[in-house]
Coordinates of C-alpha atoms in Angstrom, one line a residue:
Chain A
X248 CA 35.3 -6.6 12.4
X249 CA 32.0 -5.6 13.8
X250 CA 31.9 -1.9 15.9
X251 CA 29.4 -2.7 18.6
X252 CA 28.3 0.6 20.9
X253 CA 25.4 0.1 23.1
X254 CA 23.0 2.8 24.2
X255 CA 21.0 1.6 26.9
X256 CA 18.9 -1.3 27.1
X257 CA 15.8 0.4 25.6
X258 CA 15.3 -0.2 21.8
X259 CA 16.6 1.7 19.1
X260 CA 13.7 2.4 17.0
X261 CA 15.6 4.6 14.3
X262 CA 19.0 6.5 13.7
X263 CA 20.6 8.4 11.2
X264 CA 24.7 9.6 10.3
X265 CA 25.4 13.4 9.5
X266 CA 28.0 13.4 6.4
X267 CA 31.2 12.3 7.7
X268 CA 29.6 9.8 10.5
X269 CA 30.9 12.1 13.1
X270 CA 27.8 12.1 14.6
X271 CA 24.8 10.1 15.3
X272 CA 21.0 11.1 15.5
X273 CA 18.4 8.2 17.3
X274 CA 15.6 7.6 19.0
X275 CA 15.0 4.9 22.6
X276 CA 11.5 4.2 21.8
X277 CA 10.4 7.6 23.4
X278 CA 9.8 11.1 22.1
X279 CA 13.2 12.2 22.3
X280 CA 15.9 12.2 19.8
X281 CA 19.7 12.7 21.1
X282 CA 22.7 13.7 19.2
X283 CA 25.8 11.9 19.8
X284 CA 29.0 12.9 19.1
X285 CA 31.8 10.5 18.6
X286 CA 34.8 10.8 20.9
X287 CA 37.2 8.4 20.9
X288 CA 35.6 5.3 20.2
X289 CA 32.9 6.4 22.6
X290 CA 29.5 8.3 22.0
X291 CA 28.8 11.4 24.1
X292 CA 25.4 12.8 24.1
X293 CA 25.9 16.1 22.8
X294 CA 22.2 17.5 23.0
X295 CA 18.3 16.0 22.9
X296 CA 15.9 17.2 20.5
X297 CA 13.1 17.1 22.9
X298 CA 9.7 18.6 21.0
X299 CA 7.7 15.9 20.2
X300 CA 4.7 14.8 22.8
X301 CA 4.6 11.1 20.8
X302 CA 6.5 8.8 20.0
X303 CA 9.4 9.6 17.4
X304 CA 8.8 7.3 14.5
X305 CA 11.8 8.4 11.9
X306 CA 14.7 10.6 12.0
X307 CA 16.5 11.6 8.7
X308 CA 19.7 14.0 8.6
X309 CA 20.2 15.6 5.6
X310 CA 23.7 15.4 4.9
X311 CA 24.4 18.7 2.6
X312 CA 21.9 21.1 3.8
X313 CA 22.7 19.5 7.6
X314 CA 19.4 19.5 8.5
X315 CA 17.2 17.0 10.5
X316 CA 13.5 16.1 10.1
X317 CA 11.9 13.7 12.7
X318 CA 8.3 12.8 12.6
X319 CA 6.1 11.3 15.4
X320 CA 3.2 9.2 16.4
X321 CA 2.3 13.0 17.4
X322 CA 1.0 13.7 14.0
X323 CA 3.7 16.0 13.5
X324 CA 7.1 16.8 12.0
X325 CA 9.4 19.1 12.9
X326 CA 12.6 20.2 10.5
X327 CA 15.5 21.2 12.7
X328 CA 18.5 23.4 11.7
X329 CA 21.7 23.8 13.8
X330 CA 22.4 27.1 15.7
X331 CA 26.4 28.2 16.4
X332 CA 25.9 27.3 19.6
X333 CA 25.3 23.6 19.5
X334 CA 21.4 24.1 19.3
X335 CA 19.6 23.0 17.2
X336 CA 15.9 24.6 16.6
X337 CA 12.8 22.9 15.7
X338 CA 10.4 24.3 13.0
X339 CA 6.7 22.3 13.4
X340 CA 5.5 21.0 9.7
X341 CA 1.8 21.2 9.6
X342 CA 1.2 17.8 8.0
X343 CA -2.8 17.8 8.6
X344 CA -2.8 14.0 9.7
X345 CA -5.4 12.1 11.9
X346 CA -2.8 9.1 12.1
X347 CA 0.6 8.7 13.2
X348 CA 3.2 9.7 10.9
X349 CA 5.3 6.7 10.6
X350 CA 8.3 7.3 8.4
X351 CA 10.5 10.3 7.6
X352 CA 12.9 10.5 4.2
X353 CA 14.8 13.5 3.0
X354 CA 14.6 13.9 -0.5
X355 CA 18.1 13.4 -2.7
X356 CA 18.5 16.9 -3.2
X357 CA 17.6 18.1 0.2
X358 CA 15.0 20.6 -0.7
X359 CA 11.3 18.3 -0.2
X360 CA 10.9 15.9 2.4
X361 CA 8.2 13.0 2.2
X362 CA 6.0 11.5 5.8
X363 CA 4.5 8.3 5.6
X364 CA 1.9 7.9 7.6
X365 CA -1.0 6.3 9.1
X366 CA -3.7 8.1 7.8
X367 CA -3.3 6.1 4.9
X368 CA -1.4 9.0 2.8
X369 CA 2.2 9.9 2.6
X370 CA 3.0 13.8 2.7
X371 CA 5.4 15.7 0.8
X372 CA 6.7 18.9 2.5
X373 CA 8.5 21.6 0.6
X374 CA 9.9 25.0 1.8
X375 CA 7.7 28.4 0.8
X376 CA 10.3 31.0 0.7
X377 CA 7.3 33.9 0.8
X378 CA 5.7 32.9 3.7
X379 CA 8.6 30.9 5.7
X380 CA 6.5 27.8 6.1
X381 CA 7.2 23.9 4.9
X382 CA 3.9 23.4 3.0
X383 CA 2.4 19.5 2.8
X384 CA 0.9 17.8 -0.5
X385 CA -0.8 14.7 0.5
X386 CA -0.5 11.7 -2.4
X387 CA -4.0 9.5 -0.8
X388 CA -5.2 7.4 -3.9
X389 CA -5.0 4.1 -4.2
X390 CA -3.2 3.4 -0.5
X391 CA -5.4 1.6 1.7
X392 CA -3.4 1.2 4.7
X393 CA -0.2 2.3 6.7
X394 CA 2.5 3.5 4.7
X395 CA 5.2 1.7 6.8
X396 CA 8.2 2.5 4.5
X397 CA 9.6 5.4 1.9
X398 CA 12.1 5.9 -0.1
X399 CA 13.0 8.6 -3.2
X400 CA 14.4 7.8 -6.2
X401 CA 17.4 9.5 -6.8
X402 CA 15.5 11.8 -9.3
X403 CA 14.6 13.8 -6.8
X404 CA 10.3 13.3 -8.0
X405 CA 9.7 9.2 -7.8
X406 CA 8.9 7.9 -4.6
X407 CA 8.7 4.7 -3.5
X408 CA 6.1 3.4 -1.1
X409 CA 5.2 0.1 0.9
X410 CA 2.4 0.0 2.9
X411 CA -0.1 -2.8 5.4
X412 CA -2.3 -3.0 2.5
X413 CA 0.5 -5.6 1.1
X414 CA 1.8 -3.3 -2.1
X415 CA 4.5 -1.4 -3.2
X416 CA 4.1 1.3 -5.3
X417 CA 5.8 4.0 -6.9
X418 CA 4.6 7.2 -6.8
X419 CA 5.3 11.1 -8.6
X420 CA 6.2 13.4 -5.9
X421 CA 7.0 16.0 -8.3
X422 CA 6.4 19.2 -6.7
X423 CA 6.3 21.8 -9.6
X424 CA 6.9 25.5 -7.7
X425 CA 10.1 24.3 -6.8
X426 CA 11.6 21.8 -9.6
X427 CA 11.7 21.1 -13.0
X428 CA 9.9 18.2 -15.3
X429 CA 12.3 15.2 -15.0
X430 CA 13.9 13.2 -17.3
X431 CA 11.8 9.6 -18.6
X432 CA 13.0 7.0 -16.5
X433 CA 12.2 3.2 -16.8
X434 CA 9.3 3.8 -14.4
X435 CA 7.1 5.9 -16.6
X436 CA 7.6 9.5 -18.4
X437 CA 4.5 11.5 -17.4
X438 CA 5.0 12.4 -13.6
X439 CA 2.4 14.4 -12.3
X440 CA 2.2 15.2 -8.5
X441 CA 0.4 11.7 -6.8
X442 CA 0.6 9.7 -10.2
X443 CA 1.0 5.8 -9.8
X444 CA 3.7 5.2 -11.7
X445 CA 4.1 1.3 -10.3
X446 CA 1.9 -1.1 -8.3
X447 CA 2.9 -4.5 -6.8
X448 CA 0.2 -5.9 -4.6
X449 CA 1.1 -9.7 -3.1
X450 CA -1.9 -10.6 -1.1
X451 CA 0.0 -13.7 -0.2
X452 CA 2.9 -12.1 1.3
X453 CA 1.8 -10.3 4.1
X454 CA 2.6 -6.4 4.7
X455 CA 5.5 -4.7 3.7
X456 CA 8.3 -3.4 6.2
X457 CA 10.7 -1.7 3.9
X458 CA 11.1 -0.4 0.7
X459 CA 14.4 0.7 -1.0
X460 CA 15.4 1.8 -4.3
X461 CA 18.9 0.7 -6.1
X462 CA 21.4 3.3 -6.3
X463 CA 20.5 3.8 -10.1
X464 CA 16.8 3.7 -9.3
X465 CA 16.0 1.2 -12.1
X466 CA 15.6 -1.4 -9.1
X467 CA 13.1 -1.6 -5.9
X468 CA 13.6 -4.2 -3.7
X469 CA 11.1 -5.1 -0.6
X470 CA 10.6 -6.7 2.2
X471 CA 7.6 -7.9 3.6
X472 CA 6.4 -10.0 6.5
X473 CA 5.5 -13.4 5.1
X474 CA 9.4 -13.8 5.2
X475 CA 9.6 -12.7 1.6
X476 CA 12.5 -10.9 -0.3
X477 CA 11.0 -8.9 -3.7
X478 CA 12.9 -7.3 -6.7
X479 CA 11.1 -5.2 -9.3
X480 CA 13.3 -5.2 -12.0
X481 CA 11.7 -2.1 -14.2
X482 CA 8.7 -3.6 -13.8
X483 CA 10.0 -7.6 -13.4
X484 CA 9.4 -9.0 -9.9
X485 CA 11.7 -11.6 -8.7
X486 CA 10.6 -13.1 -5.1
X487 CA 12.7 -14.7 -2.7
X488 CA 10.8 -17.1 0.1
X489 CA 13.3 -17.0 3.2
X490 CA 13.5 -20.0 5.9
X491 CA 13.8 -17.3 8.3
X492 CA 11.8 -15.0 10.7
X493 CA 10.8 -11.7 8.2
X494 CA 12.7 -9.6 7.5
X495 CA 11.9 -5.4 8.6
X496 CA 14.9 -3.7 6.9
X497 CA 16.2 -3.6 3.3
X498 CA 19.1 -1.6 2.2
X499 CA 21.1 -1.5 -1.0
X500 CA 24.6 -1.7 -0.6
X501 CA 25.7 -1.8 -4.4
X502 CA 23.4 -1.7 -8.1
X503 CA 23.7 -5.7 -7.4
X504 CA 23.9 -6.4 -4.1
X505 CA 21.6 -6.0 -1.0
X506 CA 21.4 -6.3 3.0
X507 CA 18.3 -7.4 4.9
X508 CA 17.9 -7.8 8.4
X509 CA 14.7 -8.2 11.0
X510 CA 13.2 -10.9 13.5
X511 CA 16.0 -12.8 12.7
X512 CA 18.4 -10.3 14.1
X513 CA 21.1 -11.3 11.3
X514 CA 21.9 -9.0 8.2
X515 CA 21.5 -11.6 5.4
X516 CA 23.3 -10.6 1.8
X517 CA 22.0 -11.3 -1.2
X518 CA 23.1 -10.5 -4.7
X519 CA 20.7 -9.5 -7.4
X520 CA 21.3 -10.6 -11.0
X521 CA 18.8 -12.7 -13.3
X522 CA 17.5 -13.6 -9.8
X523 CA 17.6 -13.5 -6.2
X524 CA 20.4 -15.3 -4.4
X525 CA 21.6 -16.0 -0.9
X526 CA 25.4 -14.6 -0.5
X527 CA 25.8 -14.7 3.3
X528 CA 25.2 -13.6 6.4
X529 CA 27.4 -10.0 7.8
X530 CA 27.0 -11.8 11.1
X531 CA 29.1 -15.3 11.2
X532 CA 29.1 -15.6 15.2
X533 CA 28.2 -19.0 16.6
X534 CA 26.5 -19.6 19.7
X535 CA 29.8 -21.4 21.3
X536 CA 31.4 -18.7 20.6
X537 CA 29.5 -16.2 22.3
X538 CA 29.0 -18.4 25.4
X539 CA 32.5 -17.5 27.6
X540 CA 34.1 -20.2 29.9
X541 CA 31.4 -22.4 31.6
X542 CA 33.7 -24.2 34.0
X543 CA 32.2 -27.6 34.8
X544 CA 31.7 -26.3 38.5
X545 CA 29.0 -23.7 37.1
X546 CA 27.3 -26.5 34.7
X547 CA 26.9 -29.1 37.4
X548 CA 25.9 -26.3 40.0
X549 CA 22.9 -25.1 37.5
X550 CA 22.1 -28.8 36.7
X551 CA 21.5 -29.5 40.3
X552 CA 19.5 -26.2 40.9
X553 CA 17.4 -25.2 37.5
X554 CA 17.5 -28.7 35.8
X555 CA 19.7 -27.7 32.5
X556 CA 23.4 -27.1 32.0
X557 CA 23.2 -23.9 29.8
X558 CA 21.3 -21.2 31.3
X559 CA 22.6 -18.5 29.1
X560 CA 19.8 -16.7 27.7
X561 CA 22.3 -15.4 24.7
X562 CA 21.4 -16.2 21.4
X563 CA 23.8 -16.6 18.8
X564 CA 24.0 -13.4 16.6
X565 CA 25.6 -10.3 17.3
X566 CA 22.1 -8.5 18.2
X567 CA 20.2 -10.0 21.1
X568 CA 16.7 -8.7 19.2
X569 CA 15.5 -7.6 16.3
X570 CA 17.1 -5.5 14.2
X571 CA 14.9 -1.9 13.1
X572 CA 16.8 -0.2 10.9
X573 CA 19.8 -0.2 8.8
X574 CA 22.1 2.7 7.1
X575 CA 24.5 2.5 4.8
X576 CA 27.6 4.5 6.6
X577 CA 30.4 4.6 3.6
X578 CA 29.9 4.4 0.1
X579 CA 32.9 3.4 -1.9
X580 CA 33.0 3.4 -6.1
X581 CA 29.5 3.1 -5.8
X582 CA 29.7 0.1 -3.1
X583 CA 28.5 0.7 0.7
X584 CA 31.7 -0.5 2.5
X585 CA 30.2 -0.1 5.8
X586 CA 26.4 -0.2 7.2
X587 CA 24.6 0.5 10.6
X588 CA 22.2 -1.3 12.2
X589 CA 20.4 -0.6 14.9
X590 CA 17.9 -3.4 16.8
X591 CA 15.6 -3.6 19.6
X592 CA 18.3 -4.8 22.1
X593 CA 19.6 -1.1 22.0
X594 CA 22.8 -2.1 20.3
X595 CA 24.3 -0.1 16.9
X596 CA 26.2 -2.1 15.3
X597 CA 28.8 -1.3 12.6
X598 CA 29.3 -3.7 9.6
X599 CA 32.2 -4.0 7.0
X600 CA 30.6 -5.2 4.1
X601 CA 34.1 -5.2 2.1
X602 CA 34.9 -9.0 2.7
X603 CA 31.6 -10.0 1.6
X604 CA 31.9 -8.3 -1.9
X605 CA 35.1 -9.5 -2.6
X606 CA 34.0 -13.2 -2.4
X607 CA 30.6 -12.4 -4.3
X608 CA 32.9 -10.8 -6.9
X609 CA 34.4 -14.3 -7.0
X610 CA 31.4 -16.2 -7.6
X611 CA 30.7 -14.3 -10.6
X612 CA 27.0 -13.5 -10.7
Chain B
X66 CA -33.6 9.3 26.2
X67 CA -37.3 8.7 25.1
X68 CA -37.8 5.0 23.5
X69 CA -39.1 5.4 20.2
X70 CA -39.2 1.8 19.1
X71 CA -40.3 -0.9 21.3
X72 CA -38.5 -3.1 18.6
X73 CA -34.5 -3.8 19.4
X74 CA -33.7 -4.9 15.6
X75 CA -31.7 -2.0 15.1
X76 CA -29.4 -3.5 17.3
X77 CA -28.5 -6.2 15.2
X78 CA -26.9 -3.9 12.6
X79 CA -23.4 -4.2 11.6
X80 CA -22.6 -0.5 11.8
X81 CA -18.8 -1.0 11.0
X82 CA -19.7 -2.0 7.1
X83 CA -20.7 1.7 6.6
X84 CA -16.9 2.9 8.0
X85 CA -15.4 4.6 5.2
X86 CA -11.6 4.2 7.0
X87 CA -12.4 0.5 6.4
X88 CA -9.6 -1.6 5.2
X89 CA -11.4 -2.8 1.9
X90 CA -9.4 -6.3 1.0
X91 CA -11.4 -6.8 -2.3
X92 CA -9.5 -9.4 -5.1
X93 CA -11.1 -11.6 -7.2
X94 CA -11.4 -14.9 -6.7
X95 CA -9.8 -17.6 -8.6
X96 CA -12.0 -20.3 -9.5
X97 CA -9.6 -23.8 -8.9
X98 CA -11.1 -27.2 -9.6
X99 CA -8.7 -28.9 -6.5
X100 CA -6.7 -31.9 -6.9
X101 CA -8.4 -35.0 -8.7
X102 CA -9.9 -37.1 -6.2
X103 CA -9.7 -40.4 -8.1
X104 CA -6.6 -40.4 -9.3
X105 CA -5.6 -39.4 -5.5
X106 CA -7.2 -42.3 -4.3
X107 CA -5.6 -44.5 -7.1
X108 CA -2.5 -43.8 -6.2
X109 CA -3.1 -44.8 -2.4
X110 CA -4.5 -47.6 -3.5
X111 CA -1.4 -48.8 -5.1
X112 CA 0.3 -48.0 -1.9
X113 CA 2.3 -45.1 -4.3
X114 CA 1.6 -42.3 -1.2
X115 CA 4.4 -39.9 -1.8
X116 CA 2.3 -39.8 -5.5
X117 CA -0.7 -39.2 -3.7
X118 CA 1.0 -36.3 -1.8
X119 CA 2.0 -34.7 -5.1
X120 CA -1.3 -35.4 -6.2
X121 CA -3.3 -33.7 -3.4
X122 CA -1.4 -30.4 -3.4
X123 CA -1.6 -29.9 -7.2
X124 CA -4.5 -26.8 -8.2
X125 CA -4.0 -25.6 -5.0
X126 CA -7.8 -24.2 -3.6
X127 CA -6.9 -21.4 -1.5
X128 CA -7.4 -18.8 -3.2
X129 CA -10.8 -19.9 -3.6
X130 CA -14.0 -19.2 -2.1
X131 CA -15.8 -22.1 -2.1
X132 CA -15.6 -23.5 1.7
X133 CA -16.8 -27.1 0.5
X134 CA -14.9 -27.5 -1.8
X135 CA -11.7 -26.2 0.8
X136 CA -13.0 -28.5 3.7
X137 CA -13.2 -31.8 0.9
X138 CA -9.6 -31.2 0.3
X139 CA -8.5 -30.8 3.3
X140 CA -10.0 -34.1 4.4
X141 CA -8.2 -35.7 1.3
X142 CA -4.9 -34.1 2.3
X143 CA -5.3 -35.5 6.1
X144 CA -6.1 -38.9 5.1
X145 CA -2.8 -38.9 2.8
X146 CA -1.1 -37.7 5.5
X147 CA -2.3 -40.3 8.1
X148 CA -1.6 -43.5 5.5
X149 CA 2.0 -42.4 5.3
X150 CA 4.4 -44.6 7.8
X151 CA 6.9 -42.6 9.9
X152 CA 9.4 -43.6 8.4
X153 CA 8.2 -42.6 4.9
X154 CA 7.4 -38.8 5.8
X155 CA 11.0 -37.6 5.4
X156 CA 11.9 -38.5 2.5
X157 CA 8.8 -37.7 1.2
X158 CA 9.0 -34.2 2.3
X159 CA 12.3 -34.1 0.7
X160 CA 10.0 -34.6 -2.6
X161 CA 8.3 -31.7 -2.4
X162 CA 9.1 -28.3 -3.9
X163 CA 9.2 -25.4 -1.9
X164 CA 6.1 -24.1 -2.2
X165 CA 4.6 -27.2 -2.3
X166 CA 5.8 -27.5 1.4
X167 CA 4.2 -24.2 2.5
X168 CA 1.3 -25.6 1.5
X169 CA 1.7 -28.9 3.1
X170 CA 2.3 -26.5 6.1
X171 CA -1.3 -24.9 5.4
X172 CA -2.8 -28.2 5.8
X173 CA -1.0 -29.2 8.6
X174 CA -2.0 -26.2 11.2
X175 CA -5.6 -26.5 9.9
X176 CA -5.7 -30.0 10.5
X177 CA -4.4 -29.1 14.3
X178 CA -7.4 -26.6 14.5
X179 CA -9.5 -28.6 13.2
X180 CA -8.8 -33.0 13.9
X181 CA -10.6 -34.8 12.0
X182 CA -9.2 -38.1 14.0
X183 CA -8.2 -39.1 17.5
X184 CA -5.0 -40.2 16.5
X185 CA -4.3 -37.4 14.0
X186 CA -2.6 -34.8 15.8
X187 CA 0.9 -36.9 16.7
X188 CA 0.8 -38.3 13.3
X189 CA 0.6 -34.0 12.5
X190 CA 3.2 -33.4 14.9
X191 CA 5.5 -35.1 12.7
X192 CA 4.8 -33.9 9.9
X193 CA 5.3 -30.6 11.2
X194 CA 9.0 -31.6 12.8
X195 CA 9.6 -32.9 9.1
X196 CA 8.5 -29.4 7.0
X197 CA 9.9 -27.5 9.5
X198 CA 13.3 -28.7 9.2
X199 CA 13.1 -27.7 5.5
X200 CA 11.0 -24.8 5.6
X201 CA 12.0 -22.9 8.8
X202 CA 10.5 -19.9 10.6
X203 CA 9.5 -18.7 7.4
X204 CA 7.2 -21.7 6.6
X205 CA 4.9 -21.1 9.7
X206 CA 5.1 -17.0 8.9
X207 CA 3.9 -17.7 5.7
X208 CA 1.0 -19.7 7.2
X209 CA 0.1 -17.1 9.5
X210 CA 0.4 -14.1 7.0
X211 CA -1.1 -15.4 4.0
X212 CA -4.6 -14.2 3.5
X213 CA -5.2 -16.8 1.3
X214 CA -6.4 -19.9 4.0
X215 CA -6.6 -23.4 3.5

């Protein structure tokens, strides 16, 4: 069954889990992040990151080193690291931006960091022992727009990017001071800080809202805004048109399977084989059944004053608005069992993914 | 401020162009001869109009850049649209892939911009109820996000 916790009524515009999901990093929609730590089956605010003067556009909690980086429509980033006493202190990242930074990943092994931003460039940040600074590479060529979405590859160097000028690429964040060459992998061998090592531009399609690669890396998926689901196989694109409102989140939750939510404000599964399939929606909630008792005393009494018999401005899904984000929250034999999302009605809500699985196991794909 | 130029032309220049932060949306453009008139018309003539539908929306013209040869087709497509009965336009939509009914949903928020009859919006308004019913929200998206217009 679904965990629902709500924090306010503001939106949730992003949130992260620390390594055993005992706490909770996210933003309302204003320039403060808070720290919640579960207790019970309640969330207590256990302090506010409170550094940024714009908006904060992505948090990301690095779940070994335990460190946080949030980035803002502030132009900057700040890397926070926990103190004994509950604390945590910020560090400022010079990114040397003229836009908004608009998305924040942790690399896989914790040590580089990568801003998307509006400037039209996405910066990668690593740490300079010598003089105690995180210093930023910009990748700029061939992005013409926002980069609205990030994610790494878990090889540590590729990076995957989508952006407002309708593409998804893949680029070579290799930073050599602090990493060696990677292995070939079925992007491309030669990976040279900034190189394009894949380009997907669909004009038709409308921007892109998230990226995410498979937990092997050999996949991207997308989606973008003309309602439109997209799978680069190595190289092989595979599109699925949706009848629904687009979609703003994509997330892996197995080499096969994935979870996409948005306007629609329903996590829709869909399993990836030789093609691109509907397997379900995580949210099976009717509106009847979110509707209560009307006793026919109410109905007639709102038919005689506003005209209708249902005034409930409910809709039928578990989120009242649009989902933002989603996390995966537990990873089983290489399946996410259980995956956050977060939406603009300021509810979290916790998904078990498990059922699902089991009946797409059945169908064989 | 001392006038140096009695002369106001320099006020008709599109400064913007020279903006280097410019979003530059530069793709070639596909050359597409558009449907076959005549054998459209043959087919309405024959009174075969779910033919004619397929007809119309076959080498589809919008990723051209030819606006004659866009605004021709769309008066083709409305003047399938209008011979079909009301009772015809579902199952004929049920004909139609699903791309083909995107593009059917182009044409039919163009042709509300732009009526080329009095009595062409209702006949419009159904077709609409019909390709919405099997194209959903993401039909109309699609219309409104694709930089490719009809």
């Amino acid at each position: 069954m679904e965990e629902i916790h709500r924090f306010g009524y503001d939106p949730i515009t992003c949130h992260t889990w620390n390594n055993n999901q005992s706490q909770l990093a996210l933003s309302l929609n204003n320039n403060e992040v808070g720290i919640y730590q579960k207790s019970g089956k309640q969330w207590e605010r256990s302090a506010v990151l409170a550094e940024h003067s714009g908006r904060v556009m992505g948090i990301d909690w690095g779940r070994t080193t335990n460190r946080i980086v949030t980035c803002g429509a502030d132009r900057n980033a700040y890397v926070w690291t926990p103190s004994e006493d509950g604390r945590w202190r910020p560090t400022l990242v010079l990114l040397r931006i003229n836009r908004a930074a608009t998305t924040v990943r942790w690399s896989p092994k914790e040590n580089k960091f990568a801003v998307g931003t509006g400037a039209r460039l996405i910066c990668v940040c690593h740490y300079e022992e010598e003089n105690d600074w995180w210093v930023a590479k910009h990748i700029k060529k061939p992005i013409g727009a926002t980069v609205s979405s990030i994610d790494w590859h878990p090889n540590n160097v590729l990076l995957a990017a989508g952006s407002s000028d309708f593409a998804v690429r893949i680029f070579s964040a290799f930073v050599k001071e602090i990493e060696r060459r990677p292995e070939p992998t079925v992007w491309g061998t030669k990976m040279p800080f900034a190189a394009l090592m894949y380009e997907e531009r669909r004009r038709g399609d409308g921007w892109v809202h998230s990226v995410g690669f498979s937990p092997s890396g050999n996949r991207l998926a997308w989606a973008s805004h003309g309602s439109v689901v997209g799978i680069s196989d190595a190289g092989t694109v595979y599109t699925l048109t949706t009848s629904v409102l687009p979609f703003l989140s994509v997330l892996w939750v197995s080499e096969s399977s994935l979870v996409a939510a948005g306007h629609d404000c329903r996590p829709y599964l869909y399993s990836v084989g030789s093609a691109v399939v509907y397997a379900g929606s995580l949210d099976v909630s009717t509106h009847e059944e979110d509707q209560g008792d009307l006793s026919a005393m109410q109905m007639f009494h709102s038919l005689d004053r506003l005209g209708a018999a249902d005034v409930s401005t409910a809709i039928g899904t578990k989120h009242q608005n649009s989902v933002n984000q989603m996390a995966a929250v537990a990873w089983r034999d290489c399946v996410a069992t259980r995956v956050s999302s977060v939406g603009t009605d300021g509810l979290l809500i916790l998904w078990n993914t498990s059922s699902l699985h089991a009946s797409l196991n059945s169908l064989k794909l | 401020m001392s006038k140096t130029a009695s002369t106001r032309e320099f006020r008709k220049v599109d400064v913007d162009q020279f903006n280097e932060d410019n979003f530059q949306d530069e793709t070639a453009a596909e050359e597409s001869q558009g449907p076959n008139e005549t054998e459209v018309n043959n087919s309405l003539q024959s009174k075969n109009n779910t033919q004619a539908l397929k007809t119309v929306l076959q080498n589809p013209v919008a990723s051209c850049r030819n606006p004659e040869l866009k605004t021709r087709v769309f008066k083709l497509v409305m003047k399938v649209l209008s011979l079909f009965k009301s009772s015809e336009v579902e199952t004929a939509v049920a004909s139609l892939s699903a791309v083909e009914v995107d593009l059917l949903m182009k044409y039919v928020y163009r042709g509300f911009a732009e009526p080329t009859s009095d009595n062409i919006c209702p006949i419009l308004l159904l077709w609409h109820e019909k390709l919405f019913a099997v194209g959903g929200y993401g039909s109309i998206v699609r219309v409104l996000t694709n930089r490719q217009t009809v």
